[in-house]
Amino acid sequence: MKREQSEQLYKQALEHIVGGVNSPSRSFKAVGGGAPVFMNKAKGAYFWDVDGNQYIDYLAAYGPIITGHAHPHITKAIQTAAENGTLYGTPTELEITLAKMLKQAIPSMDKVRFVNSGTEAVMTTIRVARAYTGRTKIIKFAGCYHGHSDLVLVAAGSGPSTLGIPDSAGIPNTIAQEVITVPFNDINALKQALERWGEETAAVMIEPIVGNFGMVMPREGYLEQLCQLTRQYGALVIYDEVISAFRFHYGGAQTYGAFPSAEAIEPDLTAMGKIIGGGLPIGAYGGRKHIMEQVAPLGPAYQAGTMAGNPASISAGIACLEVLKQPGTYEHLDRLGAMLEAGIEAASKLAGIPMTVNRICGALSTHFCDHPVTNYEEAKDTDGEQFAQFFRLMLNQGINLAPSKFEAWFLTTEHTVQDVERTIHAAEASLKEIARRS
Ligand code: PMP
């Protein structure tokens, strides 16, 4: 497969855009470097690059494109919004419609506020939790990404808990010291952190179903215990549902049928983004009324946004949720997900390349290892070199994955059985080739 135009454009991009990309995850640095593929058209489950090559897309723009690219219902909603004016700076009825849809699907959110990205949503939940509790510390979980605001860009370390190691230059130690990182799925580590810092902790922030080191479910009873322990210390529970909201069913991870009691795992605040904007920029946060009333203009916690709640993003979000609400949507994603999982597992066995596939409905992650992946340490302890080979072999057969061993594959409502069959054949050939080379 030739990609000369992509290579040319990458050279130009490097001259004008830092690193040639507008988000580091788009670079091919983690898979051996070189020019990323420059796409110029996307429709349904497919991508076309600037050299005219076609790909089946499993990146789904890192999650938002759950109804496939350029879905006609969403495109029409965006067109109508554009004709009516894209930005008002006044309230609109559309915002009420989307807020009601979110509240109906995720009842822990008595009150909602729209912002422009997942980063903003998470960042503000932390401010609100601090305003409400009068405390400053945050407990988070190793490997969970919560956007690029200072406080949550603090990495994990080994051991039961780690205090304040920034994952980026430019974050003052005074900020990093406010963050405690503990391993996911280890209730004792959380207990120890709360015993030591619980009285100073404003919130425990978690991806209730993890999407950032592969797809990882919480162990049975983990979220229940987490909520109970956190509240014992007077801290708030914040769920980062930027990836998980509307991913596995019409609702959040917090209302997913896999958990025995939605009430026992209800958070105080929730951050969202991605899918709820139907492919346009959006974020939202919400939670219990008395906590959300900390936010300006009602309360002392300030948060604002020129672009927040803009009619284009809100219209795309409403249209996307309308598509997802159609009967059979998640059954389709689950069915294709199961097929893909079985096909990849069989291909890995046949080739003798150990792989662990984690799948939840239409989202799955492929880890090159022979052990389960239930936390970040296990996700790191996988063969990145084999993944890099797999990524490139798949790409050259027209299958577009995220260029990182940690990222999930996302199916959309537009993928078909034939797409999945083609993908499984490509995986068989790729894994066979990796085995031949090793
Ligand atoms: N939280 C989670 C769980 C995410 O996966 C992401 C983005 N991948 C974010 C927050 C940040 O969202 P955004 O990129 O829209 O700022």
Tab-separated table of C-alpha atoms and ligand atoms in Angstrom:
chain	number	residue	atom	x	y	z
A	1	MET	CA	0.000	0.000	0.000
A	2	LYS	CA	1.531	3.301	-1.104
A	3	ARG	CA	1.225	6.370	1.096
A	4	GLU	CA	3.420	8.912	-0.680
A	5	GLN	CA	0.958	11.790	-0.308
A	6	SER	CA	0.717	11.172	3.441
A	7	GLU	CA	4.499	11.253	3.665
A	8	GLN	CA	4.614	14.529	1.740
A	9	LEU	CA	1.942	16.113	3.903
A	10	TYR	CA	3.673	14.930	7.054
A	11	LYS	CA	6.851	16.742	5.990
A	12	GLN	CA	4.831	19.926	5.501
A	13	ALA	CA	2.934	19.432	8.741
A	14	LEU	CA	6.216	19.095	10.654
A	15	GLU	CA	7.240	22.531	9.413
A	16	HIS	CA	4.110	24.251	10.687
A	17	ILE	CA	2.462	22.194	13.403
A	18	VAL	CA	4.366	21.028	16.423
A	19	GLY	CA	5.204	17.348	15.924
A	20	GLY	CA	3.032	17.452	12.799
A	21	VAL	CA	-0.080	16.576	14.811
A	22	ASN	CA	-2.656	18.392	16.906
A	23	SER	CA	-2.850	15.683	19.536
A	24	PRO	CA	0.139	13.497	20.477
A	25	SER	CA	-1.927	10.307	20.295
A	26	ARG	CA	-2.176	10.798	16.499
A	27	SER	CA	1.566	10.500	15.991
A	28	PHE	CA	3.090	7.106	15.159
A	29	LYS	CA	5.807	7.556	17.776
A	30	ALA	CA	4.565	4.627	19.868
A	31	VAL	CA	4.556	2.272	16.855
A	32	GLY	CA	8.010	2.947	15.448
A	33	GLY	CA	7.588	6.496	14.121
A	34	GLY	CA	7.216	7.825	10.594
A	35	ALA	CA	4.365	9.542	8.822
A	36	PRO	CA	0.891	9.035	10.217
A	37	VAL	CA	-1.815	8.461	7.619
A	38	PHE	CA	-3.529	11.649	6.456
A	39	MET	CA	-7.201	10.866	5.915
A	40	ASN	CA	-9.405	13.083	3.811
A	41	LYS	CA	-12.781	11.398	3.737
A	42	ALA	CA	-14.792	9.280	6.128
A	43	LYS	CA	-18.187	7.665	5.661
A	44	GLY	CA	-19.849	4.997	7.783
A	45	ALA	CA	-17.232	2.477	8.917
A	46	TYR	CA	-14.680	3.607	6.316
A	47	PHE	CA	-11.822	6.042	5.877
A	48	TRP	CA	-10.043	7.104	2.668
A	49	ASP	CA	-6.551	8.560	2.828
A	50	VAL	CA	-4.980	11.226	0.614
A	51	ASP	CA	-3.422	8.491	-1.564
A	52	GLY	CA	-6.854	6.993	-2.240
A	53	ASN	CA	-6.453	3.925	0.017
A	54	GLN	CA	-9.543	2.692	1.837
A	55	TYR	CA	-9.588	1.504	5.456
A	56	ILE	CA	-12.091	-0.037	7.845
A	57	ASP	CA	-11.962	2.294	10.825
A	58	TYR	CA	-11.775	1.050	14.420
A	59	LEU	CA	-10.368	4.283	15.826
A	60	ALA	CA	-13.757	6.047	15.686
A	61	ALA	CA	-11.872	9.263	16.534
A	62	TYR	CA	-10.972	7.755	19.942
A	63	GLY	CA	-14.605	7.043	20.722
A	64	PRO	CA	-17.092	9.714	19.639
A	65	ILE	CA	-17.991	8.249	16.226
A	66	ILE	CA	-20.208	5.431	17.537
A	67	THR	CA	-22.791	5.863	14.743
A	68	GLY	CA	-20.123	5.805	12.017
A	69	HIS	CA	-18.714	8.740	10.084
A	70	ALA	CA	-21.022	11.316	8.483
A	71	HIS	CA	-24.197	9.658	9.723
A	72	PRO	CA	-27.031	11.253	7.669
A	73	HIS	CA	-29.200	12.075	10.700
A	74	ILE	CA	-26.312	13.848	12.447
A	75	THR	CA	-25.132	15.563	9.243
A	76	LYS	CA	-28.621	16.954	8.724
A	77	ALA	CA	-28.792	18.224	12.306
A	78	ILE	CA	-25.446	20.002	11.873
A	79	GLN	CA	-26.579	21.518	8.550
A	80	THR	CA	-29.755	22.856	10.125
A	81	ALA	CA	-27.779	24.265	13.058
A	82	ALA	CA	-25.321	25.959	10.689
A	83	GLU	CA	-28.166	27.568	8.722
A	84	ASN	CA	-29.672	28.915	11.938
A	85	GLY	CA	-26.409	30.397	13.190
A	86	THR	CA	-23.609	28.461	14.857
A	87	LEU	CA	-23.004	30.494	17.997
A	88	TYR	CA	-25.369	32.726	19.957
A	89	GLY	CA	-23.885	33.441	23.367
A	90	THR	CA	-27.436	33.160	24.689
A	91	PRO	CA	-29.287	30.189	26.080
A	92	THR	CA	-31.180	28.005	23.584
A	93	GLU	CA	-33.954	25.433	23.835
A	94	LEU	CA	-31.642	22.836	22.283
A	95	GLU	CA	-29.489	22.825	25.431
A	96	ILE	CA	-32.529	21.944	27.545
A	97	THR	CA	-33.363	19.068	25.188
A	98	LEU	CA	-29.895	17.518	25.421
A	99	ALA	CA	-29.672	18.115	29.187
A	100	LYS	CA	-33.007	16.301	29.637
A	101	MET	CA	-31.830	13.398	27.474
A	102	LEU	CA	-28.660	13.034	29.558
A	103	LYS	CA	-30.553	13.231	32.845
A	104	GLN	CA	-33.084	10.646	31.743
A	105	ALA	CA	-30.295	8.228	30.842
A	106	ILE	CA	-28.087	8.998	33.864
A	107	PRO	CA	-30.316	9.904	36.821
A	108	SER	CA	-27.471	10.794	39.235
A	109	MET	CA	-27.180	14.053	37.316
A	110	ASP	CA	-29.856	16.329	38.775
A	111	LYS	CA	-28.204	19.307	37.097
A	112	VAL	CA	-25.972	19.516	34.027
A	113	ARG	CA	-23.579	22.067	32.535
A	114	PHE	CA	-22.171	21.862	28.985
A	115	VAL	CA	-18.525	22.647	28.201
A	116	ASN	CA	-16.321	22.013	25.145
A	117	SER	CA	-14.210	18.956	25.927
A	118	GLY	CA	-13.743	16.063	28.277
A	119	THR	CA	-10.737	17.859	29.749
A	120	GLU	CA	-12.874	20.838	30.718
A	121	ALA	CA	-15.619	18.641	32.135
A	122	VAL	CA	-13.225	16.714	34.388
A	123	MET	CA	-11.308	19.839	35.393
A	124	THR	CA	-14.512	21.498	36.528
A	125	THR	CA	-15.819	18.528	38.493
A	126	ILE	CA	-12.628	18.779	40.529
A	127	ARG	CA	-13.142	22.492	41.150
A	128	VAL	CA	-16.741	21.876	42.195
A	129	ALA	CA	-15.719	19.041	44.544
A	130	ARG	CA	-13.075	21.265	46.125
A	131	ALA	CA	-15.537	24.141	46.486
A	132	TYR	CA	-18.141	21.855	48.047
A	133	THR	CA	-15.847	20.038	50.491
A	134	GLY	CA	-13.392	22.837	51.231
A	135	ARG	CA	-10.601	20.258	50.726
A	136	THR	CA	-7.847	20.093	48.131
A	137	LYS	CA	-6.582	16.545	47.514
A	138	ILE	CA	-7.757	14.204	44.761
A	139	ILE	CA	-7.296	10.445	44.630
A	140	LYS	CA	-7.041	8.950	41.154
A	141	PHE	CA	-6.097	5.622	39.619
A	142	ALA	CA	-2.941	4.616	37.812
A	143	GLY	CA	-3.318	4.630	34.043
A	144	CYS	CA	-6.686	6.392	34.000
A	145	TYR	CA	-6.460	9.409	31.681
A	146	HIS	CA	-8.693	12.324	32.561
A	147	GLY	CA	-7.653	14.948	30.032
A	148	HIS	CA	-4.706	17.319	30.105
A	149	SER	CA	-5.473	19.693	32.961
A	150	ASP	CA	-2.612	20.021	35.476
A	151	LEU	CA	-4.106	18.126	38.338
A	152	VAL	CA	-4.965	14.896	36.540
A	153	LEU	CA	-1.750	14.686	34.500
A	154	VAL	CA	-0.058	13.060	37.417
A	155	ALA	CA	1.279	9.596	36.864
A	156	ALA	CA	1.201	6.418	38.790
A	157	GLY	CA	4.094	4.802	40.507
A	158	SER	CA	4.570	1.366	41.951
A	159	GLY	CA	3.535	0.504	45.472
A	160	PRO	CA	0.137	0.915	47.038
A	161	SER	CA	0.012	4.654	46.559
A	162	THR	CA	2.122	7.392	45.102
A	163	LEU	CA	1.977	11.043	45.877
A	164	GLY	CA	2.506	13.656	43.249
A	165	ILE	CA	4.739	12.632	40.367
A	166	PRO	CA	3.819	14.875	37.422
A	167	ASP	CA	3.538	13.178	34.037
A	168	SER	CA	4.318	16.375	32.168
A	169	ALA	CA	6.773	19.202	32.441
A	170	GLY	CA	5.156	22.467	33.432
A	171	ILE	CA	3.127	21.090	36.331
A	172	PRO	CA	4.299	22.619	39.596
A	173	ASN	CA	5.077	20.182	42.396
A	174	THR	CA	2.666	22.110	44.586
A	175	ILE	CA	-0.142	20.942	42.297
A	176	ALA	CA	1.182	17.409	41.860
A	177	GLN	CA	1.333	17.047	45.632
A	178	GLU	CA	-2.433	17.374	45.748
A	179	VAL	CA	-2.873	14.140	43.797
A	180	ILE	CA	-2.643	10.642	45.165
A	181	THR	CA	-2.510	7.795	42.663
A	182	VAL	CA	-3.490	4.244	43.565
A	183	PRO	CA	-3.783	1.088	41.455
A	184	PHE	CA	-7.159	0.348	39.831
A	185	ASN	CA	-9.122	-2.675	41.081
A	186	ASP	CA	-7.244	-2.794	44.416
A	187	ILE	CA	-9.599	-1.772	47.206
A	188	ASN	CA	-6.938	-2.100	49.903
A	189	ALA	CA	-4.730	0.450	48.172
A	190	LEU	CA	-7.630	2.910	48.164
A	191	LYS	CA	-8.367	2.122	51.804
A	192	GLN	CA	-4.744	2.851	52.757
A	193	ALA	CA	-4.731	6.117	50.801
A	194	LEU	CA	-7.959	7.223	52.468
A	195	GLU	CA	-6.683	6.248	55.925
A	196	ARG	CA	-3.706	8.526	55.364
A	197	TRP	CA	-5.224	11.385	53.349
A	198	GLY	CA	-9.010	10.871	53.587
A	199	GLU	CA	-9.691	13.947	55.735
A	200	GLU	CA	-7.967	16.173	53.162
A	201	THR	CA	-9.502	14.483	50.119
A	202	ALA	CA	-12.076	16.408	48.099
A	203	ALA	CA	-12.818	13.574	45.662
A	204	VAL	CA	-11.971	10.159	44.357
A	205	MET	CA	-11.913	10.340	40.552
A	206	ILE	CA	-12.291	7.159	38.520
A	207	GLU	CA	-13.188	5.794	35.103
A	208	PRO	CA	-15.884	3.352	36.350
A	209	ILE	CA	-15.179	1.169	33.320
A	210	VAL	CA	-11.665	1.896	32.113
A	211	GLY	CA	-10.996	2.806	28.498
A	212	ASN	CA	-7.478	4.184	28.794
A	213	PHE	CA	-5.351	1.111	29.396
A	214	GLY	CA	-7.524	-1.156	27.335
A	215	MET	CA	-11.087	-1.968	28.244
A	216	VAL	CA	-11.082	-2.992	31.902
A	217	MET	CA	-14.073	-3.789	34.087
A	218	PRO	CA	-13.981	-3.083	37.804
A	219	ARG	CA	-13.906	-6.257	39.881
A	220	GLU	CA	-17.209	-7.380	41.381
A	221	GLY	CA	-18.096	-5.130	44.305
A	222	TYR	CA	-15.200	-2.713	43.673
A	223	LEU	CA	-17.270	0.354	42.788
A	224	GLU	CA	-19.715	-0.318	45.639
A	225	GLN	CA	-16.827	-0.459	48.112
A	226	LEU	CA	-15.156	2.561	46.543
A	227	CYS	CA	-18.310	4.661	46.944
A	228	GLN	CA	-18.857	3.514	50.497
A	229	LEU	CA	-15.273	4.122	51.621
A	230	THR	CA	-15.018	7.507	49.907
A	231	ARG	CA	-18.208	8.771	51.538
A	232	GLN	CA	-17.070	7.487	54.924
A	233	TYR	CA	-14.359	10.151	54.723
A	234	GLY	CA	-16.723	12.886	53.518
A	235	ALA	CA	-15.142	12.987	50.064
A	236	LEU	CA	-17.074	13.000	46.775
A	237	VAL	CA	-17.095	10.289	44.114
A	238	ILE	CA	-16.469	11.582	40.598
A	239	TYR	CA	-16.959	9.297	37.604
A	240	ASP	CA	-15.130	10.187	34.433
A	241	GLU	CA	-17.540	8.815	31.842
A	242	VAL	CA	-15.988	10.691	28.918
A	243	ILE	CA	-15.385	7.372	27.143
A	244	SER	CA	-17.970	5.164	28.824
A	245	ALA	CA	-21.171	7.257	28.589
A	246	PHE	CA	-23.430	5.722	25.896
A	247	ARG	CA	-20.622	3.358	24.862
A	248	PHE	CA	-22.001	0.066	26.221
A	249	HIS	CA	-25.714	0.842	26.439
A	250	TYR	CA	-28.001	3.882	26.327
A	251	GLY	CA	-26.709	5.379	29.574
A	252	GLY	CA	-23.527	5.516	31.600
A	253	ALA	CA	-21.238	2.871	33.061
A	254	GLN	CA	-23.030	3.802	36.294
A	255	THR	CA	-26.354	2.537	34.907
A	256	TYR	CA	-24.923	-0.443	33.006
A	257	GLY	CA	-26.800	-3.693	33.620
A	258	ALA	CA	-23.579	-5.515	34.545
A	259	PHE	CA	-23.639	-3.924	37.996
A	260	PRO	CA	-26.107	-5.390	40.495
A	261	SER	CA	-27.184	-2.084	42.046
A	262	ALA	CA	-27.035	1.226	40.231
A	263	GLU	CA	-27.831	3.022	43.502
A	264	ALA	CA	-24.865	1.585	45.368
A	265	ILE	CA	-22.449	2.849	42.727
A	266	GLU	CA	-23.978	6.262	42.024
A	267	PRO	CA	-21.384	9.038	41.926
A	268	ASP	CA	-21.774	12.591	43.219
A	269	LEU	CA	-20.470	14.109	40.007
A	270	THR	CA	-20.039	12.804	36.454
A	271	ALA	CA	-17.914	14.124	33.596
A	272	MET	CA	-18.826	13.323	29.998
A	273	GLY	CA	-17.756	14.123	26.441
A	274	LYS	CA	-17.093	12.311	23.148
A	275	ILE	CA	-20.300	10.457	22.099
A	276	ILE	CA	-22.673	13.088	23.530
A	277	GLY	CA	-21.443	15.577	20.897
A	278	GLY	CA	-22.024	13.282	17.905
A	279	GLY	CA	-18.550	14.090	16.531
A	280	LEU	CA	-18.438	17.814	17.340
A	281	PRO	CA	-16.559	19.300	20.310
A	282	ILE	CA	-18.397	18.875	23.605
A	283	GLY	CA	-18.078	18.072	27.253
A	284	ALA	CA	-20.611	18.024	30.055
A	285	TYR	CA	-20.594	17.595	33.777
A	286	GLY	CA	-23.391	17.084	36.201
A	287	GLY	CA	-24.387	15.680	39.531
A	288	ARG	CA	-26.437	16.111	42.615
A	289	LYS	CA	-28.344	19.378	42.831
A	290	HIS	CA	-26.859	20.648	46.100
A	291	ILE	CA	-23.332	20.023	44.811
A	292	MET	CA	-23.900	21.484	41.343
A	293	GLU	CA	-25.336	24.595	42.970
A	294	GLN	CA	-21.757	25.488	43.877
A	295	VAL	CA	-21.362	26.567	40.249
A	296	ALA	CA	-21.702	30.216	39.101
A	297	PRO	CA	-24.072	32.019	38.745
A	298	LEU	CA	-25.663	30.186	41.714
A	299	GLY	CA	-22.536	29.511	43.732
A	300	PRO	CA	-18.920	30.517	44.271
A	301	ALA	CA	-17.230	28.004	41.906
A	302	TYR	CA	-16.604	29.771	38.595
A	303	GLN	CA	-16.796	28.079	35.206
A	304	ALA	CA	-17.676	29.672	31.886
A	305	GLY	CA	-17.306	29.142	28.122
A	306	THR	CA	-17.768	31.240	24.986
A	307	MET	CA	-18.402	28.126	22.890
A	308	ALA	CA	-20.180	26.114	25.602
A	309	GLY	CA	-23.569	24.747	24.551
A	310	ASN	CA	-23.142	25.969	20.971
A	311	PRO	CA	-26.082	24.954	18.769
A	312	ALA	CA	-23.974	22.872	16.352
A	313	SER	CA	-22.437	20.590	19.001
A	314	ILE	CA	-25.685	20.318	20.927
A	315	SER	CA	-27.693	19.501	17.759
A	316	ALA	CA	-25.161	16.837	16.750
A	317	GLY	CA	-25.322	15.388	20.256
A	318	ILE	CA	-29.126	15.209	20.263
A	319	ALA	CA	-29.105	13.568	16.816
A	320	CYS	CA	-26.463	11.040	17.894
A	321	LEU	CA	-28.437	10.013	20.976
A	322	GLU	CA	-31.584	9.714	18.830
A	323	VAL	CA	-29.746	7.237	16.591
A	324	LEU	CA	-28.402	5.303	19.576
A	325	LYS	CA	-31.884	5.071	21.089
A	326	GLN	CA	-33.145	3.011	18.133
A	327	PRO	CA	-33.915	-0.582	19.159
A	328	GLY	CA	-31.153	-3.066	18.399
A	329	THR	CA	-28.253	-0.568	18.421
A	330	TYR	CA	-26.240	-2.031	21.265
A	331	GLU	CA	-27.223	-5.596	20.351
A	332	HIS	CA	-25.605	-4.994	16.952
A	333	LEU	CA	-22.434	-3.609	18.567
A	334	ASP	CA	-22.317	-6.514	21.014
A	335	ARG	CA	-22.845	-9.132	18.318
A	336	LEU	CA	-20.088	-7.762	16.093
A	337	GLY	CA	-17.842	-7.268	19.136
A	338	ALA	CA	-18.262	-10.928	20.127
A	339	MET	CA	-17.485	-12.018	16.574
A	340	LEU	CA	-14.350	-9.891	16.435
A	341	GLU	CA	-13.196	-11.074	19.852
A	342	ALA	CA	-13.655	-14.751	18.935
A	343	GLY	CA	-11.944	-14.277	15.565
A	344	ILE	CA	-8.902	-12.514	17.018
A	345	GLU	CA	-8.564	-15.017	19.844
A	346	ALA	CA	-8.706	-17.925	17.390
A	347	ALA	CA	-6.155	-16.215	15.123
A	348	SER	CA	-3.758	-15.643	18.028
A	349	LYS	CA	-4.000	-19.303	19.085
A	350	LEU	CA	-3.459	-20.482	15.531
A	351	ALA	CA	-0.382	-18.295	15.119
A	352	GLY	CA	0.932	-19.112	18.611
A	353	ILE	CA	1.102	-15.425	19.566
A	354	PRO	CA	-0.341	-14.979	23.055
A	355	MET	CA	-3.005	-12.307	23.298
A	356	THR	CA	-5.526	-11.180	25.892
A	357	VAL	CA	-8.658	-9.629	24.439
A	358	ASN	CA	-10.805	-7.524	26.795
A	359	ARG	CA	-14.217	-6.706	25.412
A	360	ILE	CA	-17.230	-4.805	26.626
A	361	CYS	CA	-20.037	-4.632	24.033
A	362	GLY	CA	-18.608	-3.014	20.873
A	363	ALA	CA	-15.317	-1.901	22.437
A	364	LEU	CA	-12.344	-4.202	22.795
A	365	SER	CA	-8.636	-4.102	23.473
A	366	THR	CA	-5.935	-6.474	22.286
A	367	HIS	CA	-3.006	-6.996	24.640
A	368	PHE	CA	0.052	-8.942	23.500
A	369	CYS	CA	0.560	-10.973	26.665
A	370	ASP	CA	-0.434	-14.252	28.275
A	371	HIS	CA	-1.896	-12.844	31.482
A	372	PRO	CA	-5.168	-11.058	32.289
A	373	VAL	CA	-5.265	-7.254	32.099
A	374	THR	CA	-7.114	-5.840	35.107
A	375	ASN	CA	-4.942	-2.823	35.957
A	376	TYR	CA	-2.354	-0.480	34.463
A	377	GLU	CA	0.699	-2.492	35.544
A	378	GLU	CA	-0.637	-5.530	33.685
A	379	ALA	CA	-1.485	-3.413	30.640
A	380	LYS	CA	2.046	-2.013	30.558
A	381	ASP	CA	3.545	-5.485	30.882
A	382	THR	CA	2.654	-6.421	27.301
A	383	ASP	CA	4.678	-6.676	24.102
A	384	GLY	CA	4.736	-3.207	22.539
A	385	GLU	CA	7.013	-4.333	19.729
A	386	GLN	CA	4.545	-7.056	18.667
A	387	PHE	CA	1.713	-4.555	18.873
A	388	ALA	CA	3.649	-2.124	16.654
A	389	GLN	CA	4.141	-4.868	14.047
A	390	PHE	CA	0.473	-5.839	14.274
A	391	PHE	CA	-0.631	-2.221	13.916
A	392	ARG	CA	1.390	-1.732	10.707
A	393	LEU	CA	0.470	-5.098	9.186
A	394	MET	CA	-3.207	-4.337	9.797
A	395	LEU	CA	-2.867	-0.818	8.387
A	396	ASN	CA	-1.285	-2.172	5.222
A	397	GLN	CA	-4.291	-4.459	4.800
A	398	GLY	CA	-6.692	-1.541	5.161
A	399	ILE	CA	-7.567	-1.822	8.852
A	400	ASN	CA	-7.162	1.391	10.847
A	401	LEU	CA	-6.435	0.986	14.576
A	402	ALA	CA	-5.219	3.487	17.156
A	403	PRO	CA	-1.393	3.681	17.132
A	404	SER	CA	-1.036	2.670	20.790
A	405	LYS	CA	-1.015	-0.683	22.544
A	406	PHE	CA	-3.277	0.749	25.259
A	407	GLU	CA	-6.098	2.033	23.080
A	408	ALA	CA	-9.364	0.231	22.387
A	409	TRP	CA	-10.936	-0.748	19.081
A	410	PHE	CA	-14.372	0.787	18.685
A	411	LEU	CA	-17.110	-0.708	16.548
A	412	THR	CA	-19.819	1.556	15.171
A	413	THR	CA	-23.435	0.977	14.197
A	414	GLU	CA	-22.242	1.087	10.561
A	415	HIS	CA	-19.779	-1.814	10.737
A	416	THR	CA	-21.105	-4.972	9.095
A	417	VAL	CA	-20.476	-8.700	9.464
A	418	GLN	CA	-18.464	-8.509	6.221
A	419	ASP	CA	-16.259	-5.749	7.670
A	420	VAL	CA	-15.582	-7.865	10.729
A	421	GLU	CA	-14.841	-10.949	8.602
A	422	ARG	CA	-12.351	-8.951	6.539
A	423	THR	CA	-10.771	-7.678	9.732
A	424	ILE	CA	-10.427	-11.179	11.169
A	425	HIS	CA	-8.743	-12.377	7.959
A	426	ALA	CA	-6.328	-9.464	8.175
A	427	ALA	CA	-5.627	-10.290	11.835
A	428	GLU	CA	-4.941	-13.935	10.929
A	429	ALA	CA	-2.456	-12.898	8.246
A	430	SER	CA	-0.825	-10.295	10.517
A	431	LEU	CA	-0.370	-12.649	13.457
A	432	LYS	CA	0.969	-15.394	11.195
A	433	GLU	CA	3.507	-12.937	9.810
A	434	ILE	CA	4.568	-11.832	13.320
A	435	ALA	CA	5.067	-15.505	14.248
A	436	ARG	CA	7.089	-16.100	11.074
A	437	ARG	CA	9.376	-13.151	11.856
A	438	SER	CA	10.036	-14.170	15.449
B	1	PMP	N1	-11.459	11.491	30.239
B	1	PMP	C1	-11.314	10.335	29.593
B	1	PMP	C2	-11.715	9.067	30.260
B	1	PMP	C3	-10.811	10.331	28.280
B	1	PMP	O1	-10.629	9.172	27.662
B	1	PMP	C4	-10.485	11.555	27.667
B	1	PMP	C5	-9.940	11.619	26.241
B	1	PMP	N2	-9.485	10.474	25.683
B	1	PMP	C6	-10.657	12.731	28.383
B	1	PMP	C7	-11.155	12.673	29.669
B	1	PMP	C8	-10.326	14.062	27.770
B	1	PMP	O2	-11.277	14.407	26.821
B	1	PMP	P1	-10.933	15.486	25.679
B	1	PMP	O3	-9.880	14.879	24.816
B	1	PMP	O4	-12.255	15.712	24.999
B	1	PMP	O5	-10.444	16.709	26.384
